[in-house]
Coordinates of C-alpha atoms in Angstrom, one line a residue:
X88 CA -121.3 86.9 -59.3
X89 CA -119.2 85.5 -62.3
X90 CA -117.1 82.5 -61.6
X91 CA -113.5 82.1 -62.4
X92 CA -113.1 79.9 -65.8
X93 CA -111.3 76.5 -64.6
X94 CA -109.3 77.1 -68.2
X95 CA -107.5 80.1 -66.5
X96 CA -104.0 80.0 -64.6
X97 CA -104.1 79.9 -60.7
X98 CA -102.6 83.0 -59.4
X99 CA -100.4 80.8 -57.1
X100 CA -99.6 77.9 -59.7
X101 CA -96.6 79.6 -61.1
X102 CA -94.8 79.8 -57.7
X103 CA -95.8 76.0 -56.8
X104 CA -94.2 74.9 -59.4
X105 CA -90.9 77.0 -59.2
X106 CA -90.5 75.8 -55.8
X107 CA -91.1 72.3 -56.6
X108 CA -88.3 72.3 -59.5
X109 CA -86.0 73.9 -56.8
X110 CA -86.6 71.4 -54.2
X111 CA -86.2 68.7 -57.0
X112 CA -82.9 70.4 -57.9
X113 CA -81.5 70.6 -54.2
X114 CA -82.4 66.9 -53.8
X115 CA -80.2 66.0 -57.0
X116 CA -77.2 68.0 -55.8
X117 CA -77.5 66.3 -52.3
X118 CA -77.6 63.0 -54.1
X119 CA -74.6 63.7 -55.7
X120 CA -72.7 64.7 -53.3
X121 CA -73.4 61.6 -50.8
X122 CA -72.5 59.4 -54.1
X123 CA -69.3 61.5 -54.7
X124 CA -68.4 60.2 -50.9
X125 CA -69.4 57.1 -51.2
X126 CA -67.1 56.4 -54.5
X127 CA -64.0 57.9 -52.9
X128 CA -64.6 55.5 -49.6
X129 CA -64.7 52.6 -52.1
X130 CA -61.6 53.3 -53.7
X131 CA -59.7 53.9 -50.7
X132 CA -61.0 50.3 -49.4
X133 CA -59.7 48.9 -53.0
X134 CA -56.3 50.4 -52.5
X135 CA -55.9 49.1 -48.9
X136 CA -57.4 45.4 -50.5
X137 CA -54.7 45.5 -53.6
X138 CA -51.8 46.2 -51.2
X139 CA -52.8 43.6 -48.7
X140 CA -53.2 41.2 -51.0
X141 CA -50.1 41.7 -53.2
X142 CA -48.2 41.3 -49.8
X143 CA -50.1 38.3 -49.3
X144 CA -48.6 37.2 -52.9
X145 CA -45.2 37.8 -51.9
X146 CA -45.0 35.8 -48.6
X147 CA -46.6 33.2 -50.5
X148 CA -44.2 33.2 -53.7
X149 CA -41.2 33.5 -50.6
X150 CA -43.0 30.4 -49.2
X151 CA -42.8 28.6 -52.4
X152 CA -39.3 29.4 -53.3
X153 CA -38.5 27.9 -49.9
X154 CA -41.0 24.7 -50.6
X155 CA -39.4 24.2 -54.1
X156 CA -35.4 24.7 -52.4
X157 CA -36.6 21.9 -50.0
X158 CA -38.1 19.4 -52.6
X159 CA -34.9 19.8 -54.7
X160 CA -33.1 19.0 -51.5
X161 CA -34.8 15.7 -50.5
X162 CA -34.6 15.1 -54.3
X163 CA -31.0 14.8 -53.8
X164 CA -30.8 12.7 -51.0
X165 CA -33.2 10.3 -52.5
X166 CA -30.5 10.2 -55.2
X167 CA -27.8 9.3 -53.0
X168 CA -29.5 6.5 -51.1
X169 CA -30.8 5.0 -54.5
X170 CA -27.1 5.1 -55.3
X171 CA -26.2 3.3 -52.3
X172 CA -29.4 1.1 -52.1
X173 CA -27.5 -2.1 -52.1
X174 CA -25.5 -1.4 -48.7
X175 CA -28.7 0.2 -47.4
X176 CA -30.4 -2.8 -47.7
X177 CA -27.4 -4.6 -46.1
X178 CA -27.5 -2.5 -43.5
X179 CA -31.1 -3.0 -42.5
X180 CA -30.5 -6.7 -43.4
X181 CA -27.9 -6.6 -40.5
X182 CA -29.9 -4.7 -38.0
X183 CA -32.9 -7.2 -38.3
X184 CA -30.6 -9.8 -37.7
X185 CA -29.2 -7.9 -34.7
X186 CA -32.7 -6.9 -33.6
X187 CA -33.4 -10.4 -33.0
X188 CA -30.2 -11.1 -31.2
X189 CA -28.2 -8.5 -29.7
X190 CA -28.6 -5.0 -29.9
X191 CA -25.4 -3.3 -29.6
X192 CA -25.5 0.0 -27.5
X193 CA -24.3 2.7 -29.8
X194 CA -22.9 3.3 -32.9
X195 CA -19.5 2.7 -31.7
X196 CA -20.0 -0.8 -30.7
X197 CA -21.3 -1.3 -34.0
X198 CA -18.4 0.5 -36.0
X199 CA -16.0 -1.6 -33.5
X200 CA -17.7 -4.9 -33.7
X201 CA -17.6 -4.7 -38.0
X202 CA -16.0 -1.9 -39.4
X203 CA -17.3 -2.7 -43.0
X204 CA -20.8 -2.2 -42.1
X205 CA -21.7 1.3 -44.2
X206 CA -23.5 4.2 -42.7
X207 CA -27.7 4.6 -42.5
X208 CA -29.8 3.7 -39.6
X209 CA -29.3 1.3 -37.2
X210 CA -31.1 -0.1 -34.1
X211 CA -29.5 0.7 -30.5
X212 CA -30.1 0.5 -26.7
X213 CA -28.2 2.2 -24.8
X214 CA -29.6 1.3 -21.7
X215 CA -29.1 -2.0 -22.3
X216 CA -30.8 -4.6 -23.8
X217 CA -33.8 -6.1 -22.1
X218 CA -34.2 -3.2 -19.3
X219 CA -35.3 0.1 -19.5
X220 CA -36.7 1.5 -22.5
X221 CA -37.1 0.2 -26.2
X222 CA -34.2 0.3 -28.7
X223 CA -34.6 3.3 -30.8
X224 CA -33.4 4.2 -34.1
X225 CA -30.6 6.1 -34.7
X226 CA -28.3 6.9 -37.6
X227 CA -24.4 5.8 -37.8
X228 CA -21.7 7.6 -39.6
X229 CA -19.5 4.9 -40.1
X230 CA -16.7 6.6 -42.0
X231 CA -14.9 9.9 -41.1
X232 CA -16.4 13.2 -42.6
X233 CA -16.4 16.7 -42.6
X234 CA -19.3 18.6 -40.7
X235 CA -20.2 21.7 -41.9
X236 CA -22.7 22.8 -39.6
X237 CA -20.9 22.0 -36.5
X238 CA -17.9 24.1 -37.3
X239 CA -18.1 25.8 -34.0
X240 CA -17.8 22.2 -31.7
X241 CA -16.0 19.9 -34.7
X242 CA -14.7 19.9 -37.7
X243 CA -14.6 16.3 -38.4
X244 CA -17.3 13.3 -37.2
X245 CA -15.3 10.1 -36.1
X246 CA -16.3 6.9 -37.4
X247 CA -19.0 5.2 -35.3
X248 CA -20.8 8.3 -34.4
X249 CA -24.7 8.2 -33.4
X250 CA -26.7 10.4 -34.3
X251 CA -30.1 11.7 -32.5
X252 CA -33.1 12.8 -34.9
X253 CA -36.0 15.1 -34.2
X254 CA -38.2 16.8 -35.8
X255 CA -36.8 20.4 -36.3
X256 CA -33.9 19.6 -38.5
X257 CA -35.2 21.5 -41.6
X258 CA -35.0 25.0 -42.2
X259 CA -37.8 26.9 -40.1
X260 CA -39.1 30.6 -40.3
X261 CA -39.6 32.1 -36.8
X262 CA -42.5 34.4 -38.4
X263 CA -43.0 38.1 -37.5
X264 CA -43.9 38.4 -33.5
X265 CA -42.0 41.2 -31.9
X266 CA -41.5 40.1 -28.2
X267 CA -38.6 38.4 -27.1
X268 CA -39.2 34.9 -27.3
X269 CA -42.3 34.8 -28.3
X270 CA -41.3 32.2 -31.2
X271 CA -40.8 29.0 -29.3
X272 CA -40.7 25.7 -30.4
X273 CA -39.9 22.3 -28.6
X274 CA -37.7 20.0 -29.8
X275 CA -39.2 16.4 -30.5
X276 CA -36.3 13.9 -30.5
X277 CA -37.0 10.1 -31.8
X278 CA -35.6 8.3 -28.7
X279 CA -36.6 8.8 -25.2
X280 CA -35.3 10.7 -22.5
X281 CA -33.6 7.8 -20.5
X282 CA -31.9 6.3 -23.9
X283 CA -30.5 9.9 -25.0
X284 CA -28.9 9.9 -21.3
X285 CA -27.8 6.9 -21.3
X286 CA -26.0 7.4 -24.6
X287 CA -24.4 10.6 -23.4
X288 CA -22.9 8.3 -20.2
X289 CA -21.6 5.7 -22.7
X290 CA -20.0 8.1 -25.2
X291 CA -16.8 9.9 -25.2
X292 CA -18.3 13.1 -26.1
X293 CA -21.4 14.3 -27.3
X294 CA -22.3 17.8 -29.1
X295 CA -25.3 19.5 -30.7
X296 CA -25.7 22.8 -32.5
X297 CA -28.3 25.5 -34.0
X298 CA -27.7 27.6 -37.1
X299 CA -29.5 31.0 -37.3
X300 CA -30.3 32.6 -40.8
X301 CA -31.3 36.5 -40.0
X302 CA -31.6 39.7 -41.3
X303 CA -32.5 42.4 -39.1
X304 CA -33.4 39.6 -36.6
X305 CA -31.0 39.9 -33.5
X306 CA -30.6 37.5 -30.6
X307 CA -29.2 40.2 -28.6
X308 CA -29.8 44.4 -28.7
X309 CA -29.5 47.1 -26.9
X310 CA -29.7 45.2 -23.6
X311 CA -32.5 43.1 -24.3
X312 CA -32.5 39.0 -25.0
X313 CA -34.2 38.2 -28.0
X314 CA -33.4 34.4 -28.1
X315 CA -32.5 31.5 -26.2
X316 CA -32.3 27.9 -26.0
X317 CA -33.5 25.4 -23.3
X318 CA -31.4 22.6 -21.7
X319 CA -32.4 18.8 -20.9
X320 CA -33.5 20.2 -17.4
X321 CA -35.4 23.1 -19.0
X322 CA -32.9 25.9 -18.1
X323 CA -32.5 28.5 -20.3
X324 CA -29.5 29.5 -21.9
X325 CA -28.1 32.8 -23.8
X326 CA -26.5 32.7 -27.1
X327 CA -22.5 32.9 -27.4
X328 CA -21.8 36.6 -26.1
X329 CA -19.4 36.5 -30.0
X330 CA -22.3 35.6 -32.2
X331 CA -22.9 39.3 -33.1
X332 CA -23.6 39.3 -36.9
X333 CA -27.2 39.1 -36.0
X334 CA -27.3 42.2 -33.7
X335 CA -26.0 44.8 -36.1
X336 CA -29.3 45.2 -37.6
X337 CA -27.2 45.7 -41.2
X338 CA -30.1 44.9 -43.9
X339 CA -27.6 42.1 -44.5
X340 CA -28.4 38.2 -44.1
X341 CA -26.4 36.6 -41.9
X342 CA -25.9 33.0 -40.6
X343 CA -24.4 32.1 -37.3
X344 CA -23.9 28.8 -35.5
X345 CA -23.7 28.0 -32.1
X346 CA -23.1 24.9 -30.7
X347 CA -22.8 23.1 -27.1
X348 CA -20.8 20.3 -26.2
X349 CA -21.5 19.4 -22.4
X350 CA -24.0 17.9 -19.9
X351 CA -26.7 20.2 -20.9
X352 CA -27.7 18.1 -23.8
X353 CA -30.0 18.0 -25.7
X354 CA -31.5 21.5 -26.6
X355 CA -35.3 20.9 -25.6
X356 CA -36.5 24.0 -26.8
X357 CA -35.5 27.4 -29.2
X358 CA -36.7 30.7 -28.5
X359 CA -37.0 33.8 -31.1
X360 CA -37.9 37.1 -32.1
X361 CA -38.3 39.5 -34.9
X362 CA -38.5 42.9 -33.3
X363 CA -37.4 45.3 -36.2
X364 CA -39.2 43.2 -39.1
X365 CA -36.7 41.2 -40.2
X366 CA -36.3 37.8 -41.3
X367 CA -35.2 34.6 -39.3
X368 CA -34.7 30.9 -39.7
X369 CA -33.2 28.3 -37.6
X370 CA -32.2 24.7 -38.0
X371 CA -31.7 22.7 -34.9
X372 CA -28.7 19.9 -35.3
X373 CA -29.0 16.5 -34.4
X374 CA -27.1 15.6 -31.5
X375 CA -24.1 13.4 -32.1
X376 CA -22.1 11.2 -29.9
X377 CA -18.5 9.7 -30.5
X378 CA -16.2 7.3 -28.7
X379 CA -16.7 5.3 -25.9
X380 CA -16.5 6.6 -22.3
X381 CA -13.4 6.0 -20.5
X382 CA -13.4 3.2 -18.0
X383 CA -10.4 1.9 -15.5
X384 CA -9.6 -1.5 -16.2
X385 CA -11.0 -2.2 -12.6
X386 CA -14.8 -1.1 -12.3
X387 CA -15.2 1.3 -9.8
X388 CA -18.6 1.1 -9.6
X389 CA -21.9 0.2 -10.7
X390 CA -21.7 2.6 -13.5
X391 CA -18.2 1.4 -14.6
X392 CA -20.1 -1.8 -14.7
X393 CA -23.0 -0.8 -16.8
X394 CA -20.6 1.4 -19.1
X395 CA -18.8 -2.7 -19.7
X396 CA -22.0 -3.8 -20.9
X397 CA -23.6 -5.8 -17.7
X398 CA -27.0 -5.6 -17.4
X399 CA -28.1 -8.2 -14.6
X400 CA -29.2 -7.0 -11.2
X401 CA -26.7 -8.7 -8.9
X402 CA -23.7 -7.8 -6.3
X403 CA -20.7 -7.0 -7.6
X404 CA -17.0 -6.5 -6.6
X405 CA -15.7 -3.4 -7.4
X406 CA -12.7 -1.5 -6.9
X407 CA -12.8 1.0 -3.4
X408 CA -10.8 3.9 -2.3
X409 CA -8.1 0.9 -0.5
X410 CA -10.1 -2.1 -0.7
X411 CA -12.2 -4.0 -2.6
X412 CA -15.9 -4.1 -2.1
X413 CA -19.0 -5.8 -2.7
X414 CA -22.0 -3.2 -4.5
X415 CA -25.6 -4.0 -5.3
X416 CA -26.3 -3.0 -8.9
X417 CA -30.0 -2.6 -10.2
X418 CA -29.3 -1.7 -13.8
X419 CA -33.0 -1.5 -14.9
X420 CA -32.6 2.3 -13.1
X421 CA -30.3 4.9 -14.6
X422 CA -27.0 5.6 -13.0
X423 CA -28.1 9.0 -11.7
X424 CA -31.6 7.7 -10.1
X425 CA -31.5 6.5 -6.4
X426 CA -31.1 3.0 -5.9
X427 CA -29.0 2.4 -8.9
X428 CA -26.2 1.4 -6.9
X429 CA -26.0 0.3 -2.8
X430 CA -23.1 -0.5 -1.0
X431 CA -22.9 -3.8 0.8
X432 CA -19.3 -3.9 2.5
X433 CA -15.9 -4.8 2.0
X434 CA -14.4 -7.9 0.8
X435 CA -11.5 -9.5 2.0
X436 CA -9.5 -9.9 -0.8
X437 CA -5.7 -10.1 -0.8
X438 CA -3.5 -10.0 -3.6
X439 CA -1.3 -12.4 -2.0
X440 CA -1.6 -14.2 1.8
X441 CA 0.9 -12.7 3.9
X442 CA 1.4 -14.5 7.7
X443 CA 4.4 -15.7 9.9
X444 CA 5.3 -17.5 13.3
X445 CA 8.4 -17.7 14.3
X446 CA 10.3 -18.9 17.8
X447 CA 13.5 -18.8 19.6
X448 CA 15.3 -22.0 20.6
X449 CA 18.2 -20.3 22.8
X450 CA 18.8 -17.4 25.2
X451 CA 19.2 -13.8 24.2
X452 CA 21.3 -10.6 25.9
X453 CA 21.7 -8.1 23.6
X454 CA 20.0 -5.1 23.8
X455 CA 18.8 -2.1 21.5
X456 CA 19.4 -4.7 18.4
X457 CA 16.9 -7.1 16.4
X458 CA 16.0 -10.3 17.8
X459 CA 16.8 -12.8 15.4
X460 CA 15.1 -16.1 15.6
X461 CA 15.8 -19.8 15.3
X462 CA 13.0 -21.7 14.1
X463 CA 10.2 -20.8 11.6
X464 CA 6.9 -22.1 11.8
X465 CA 5.1 -20.8 9.0
X466 CA 6.2 -17.8 6.7
X467 CA 4.0 -17.5 4.0
X468 CA 4.8 -14.5 1.6
X469 CA 8.5 -14.6 2.8
X470 CA 8.1 -11.5 4.6
X471 CA 10.1 -12.7 7.8
X472 CA 13.5 -12.6 7.8
X473 CA 14.6 -15.2 10.3
X474 CA 18.1 -14.5 10.9
X475 CA 17.6 -10.8 11.0
X476 CA 14.7 -10.7 12.8
X477 CA 13.0 -8.0 10.7
X478 CA 9.7 -8.3 8.7
X479 CA 9.4 -6.2 5.4
X480 CA 5.9 -5.3 4.1
X481 CA 5.2 -6.4 1.1
X482 CA 2.2 -4.1 0.1
X483 CA 0.2 -1.4 2.0
X484 CA -2.3 -2.5 4.2
X485 CA -3.2 -2.9 7.9
X486 CA -0.8 -5.8 9.7
X487 CA -1.6 -7.3 13.7
X488 CA 1.9 -8.3 15.3
X489 CA 2.2 -9.8 18.3
X490 CA 4.9 -11.3 20.9
X491 CA 4.9 -13.5 23.9
X492 CA 7.9 -14.2 25.5
X493 CA 9.6 -15.4 28.9
X494 CA 12.4 -12.9 30.9
X495 CA 14.6 -14.3 33.7
X496 CA 16.8 -12.8 36.2
X497 CA 19.4 -14.6 38.3
X498 CA 19.0 -13.6 42.5
X499 CA 19.6 -10.2 43.3
X500 CA 19.1 -7.8 46.1
X501 CA 18.3 -5.0 43.8
X502 CA 15.6 -4.5 41.1
X503 CA 15.5 -6.6 37.8
X504 CA 14.1 -5.7 34.8
X505 CA 13.2 -6.5 31.3
X506 CA 11.5 -4.9 28.3
X507 CA 11.4 -5.6 24.9
X508 CA 10.1 -3.0 22.6
X509 CA 8.4 -2.7 18.5
X510 CA 9.9 -0.9 16.3
X511 CA 8.8 0.3 13.0
X512 CA 11.3 1.8 10.8
X513 CA 13.9 1.9 13.7
X514 CA 10.9 4.1 15.7
X515 CA 9.4 2.4 18.8
X516 CA 5.5 1.6 18.5
X517 CA 5.0 -0.1 21.6
X518 CA 6.6 -2.4 24.3
X519 CA 6.6 -5.2 27.3
X520 CA 7.8 -4.7 30.4
X521 CA 8.6 -6.5 33.7
X522 CA 10.0 -5.7 37.0
X523 CA 11.2 -7.5 40.0
X524 CA 12.8 -6.3 43.2
X525 CA 14.8 -8.4 45.8
X526 CA 14.5 -11.6 44.4
X527 CA 16.5 -14.6 46.4
X528 CA 16.1 -17.7 43.7
X529 CA 16.0 -17.4 39.9
X530 CA 12.8 -15.9 38.8
X531 CA 10.7 -15.5 35.3
X532 CA 8.4 -13.4 34.1
X533 CA 6.1 -13.2 30.7
X534 CA 6.2 -10.5 28.3
X535 CA 3.1 -9.9 26.1
X536 CA 2.8 -7.2 23.0
X537 CA 0.3 -6.7 20.5
X538 CA 0.1 -4.2 17.8
X539 CA -2.2 -3.2 14.6
X540 CA 0.0 -1.1 12.4
X541 CA -1.0 0.5 9.2
X542 CA 2.3 -0.3 6.6
X543 CA 3.4 0.9 3.3
X544 CA 5.3 -1.4 1.0
X545 CA 9.0 -1.8 2.1
X546 CA 8.3 -0.3 5.5
X547 CA 10.4 -2.8 8.3
X548 CA 8.9 -4.2 11.6
X549 CA 11.3 -6.1 14.8
X550 CA 11.6 -6.7 18.1
X551 CA 14.7 -5.6 20.4
X552 CA 15.2 -5.3 23.9
X553 CA 15.0 -2.0 25.0
X554 CA 16.2 -2.5 28.6
X555 CA 17.8 -4.8 30.7
X556 CA 18.7 -5.2 34.3
X557 CA 22.1 -6.6 35.5
X558 CA 21.0 -10.0 36.1
X559 CA 18.0 -10.3 33.3
X560 CA 17.9 -12.0 30.0
X561 CA 15.3 -13.7 27.4
X562 CA 15.8 -16.9 28.3
X563 CA 14.9 -19.8 25.8
X564 CA 15.6 -23.7 24.9
X565 CA 14.3 -26.0 23.0
X566 CA 10.9 -25.9 24.1
X567 CA 10.5 -22.2 22.7
X568 CA 9.3 -19.8 25.2
X569 CA 10.0 -16.5 22.7
X570 CA 7.4 -16.2 19.9
X571 CA 6.7 -13.7 17.1
X572 CA 3.7 -13.7 14.8
X573 CA 2.5 -11.5 12.3
X574 CA -0.3 -11.1 9.3
X575 CA -1.9 -8.8 7.0
X576 CA -5.6 -8.2 8.0
X577 CA -6.6 -5.8 5.1
X578 CA -4.7 -4.9 1.9
X579 CA -5.1 -1.8 0.4
X580 CA -6.0 -3.7 -2.6
X581 CA -5.9 -0.8 -5.6
X582 CA -2.3 -0.2 -4.9
X583 CA -1.6 -3.7 -6.3
X584 CA -3.9 -3.6 -9.2

């Protein structure tokens, strides 16, 4: 048997080598294909990251520009304050003195106390010194000036205007949320709700505005409300219908200004949205109050007394609808709180006393004419004319009248009678009547009459015989049997003030 030489090639070795070479080449081609896909994926991710960072850089550059503008604005304000450094220091000194003594309630009161005071920050106490909330630090404009931000509701800030500061006075971006009202910012004021309410009640007028800078950022669009504001009670209010510049989506930048001047103040929250990838920034103005609320010379309520400066809890007399009234005022409560005013009752106050008592001293027979009197016992106010017997009301009010008389008749087989009537402006309003039948001797009968009448100034009241029998008459002599009395019960004091 012959053995194969070990140095001779195996008949399958070439095949095996070819197979291994093909397998290696196939693996190389497969690996190259996978690497190609991975490289393409990395290139795609790089492009996306580049675009993302580029947009972030644009946003940051925009924010930096805005911050630079704010810094520039703050620098200009500081420069102005430095120019007026001395007056500003004087203001602070004045305020420190007032804070330790009498803190006034509004900038209007401070300006009225001394018109030479400069504009600046002052302490005021609208709800009253020593009661309610602590004093608040406000800005007082002591000179008239144009107000560029409040074109809608006021062209000029009046001297003595009070401004309430808050945390949303600078321009603020609304971001990129798209749902209606999704951007929501509460307004934090540097004054309590009670103090702001008191300031509004003390002032002749108050106003506040919102400025909105927009580009493709609507307030209202296609029937959808995207922006609104909330009042002091949290109630929602849309912006004015005529503010349509932002709703046009023109791609241009617009600025709209909406102002409010009523009891809904102050703004408590603002809402915006950016549904069309535009931009928007809001500026909420300060609440400004000017002037002094009108108060009648004679107070009619605790609120009037509070506006005049009263702060002591006590019973006060005020002018009611017709008469003076007593009320208890609890000034440590707000005017709209329960218990601020409690009605006690009416006050018996008359501008001048009016009462009379007159008598006759002789017999009287005449019918249908005013009965004159001869004796004047009392006639305070001189409203009773003794000779004519006519009383003329000096003022509006409630009056009481009383008549007592003596009717006499001579003997008669028939019926004898006598009647005396009370007349108001020629209209009979009461009557006293007596009668007797078949009297054989002289006969006397008393007559009495009382009446309470509401009279107006210059109304006239008198007595007259309305009916008298053939033998009848009003008997009198020096003893005085016929008396006429009258006096004012209540005066409609409001007519006299």
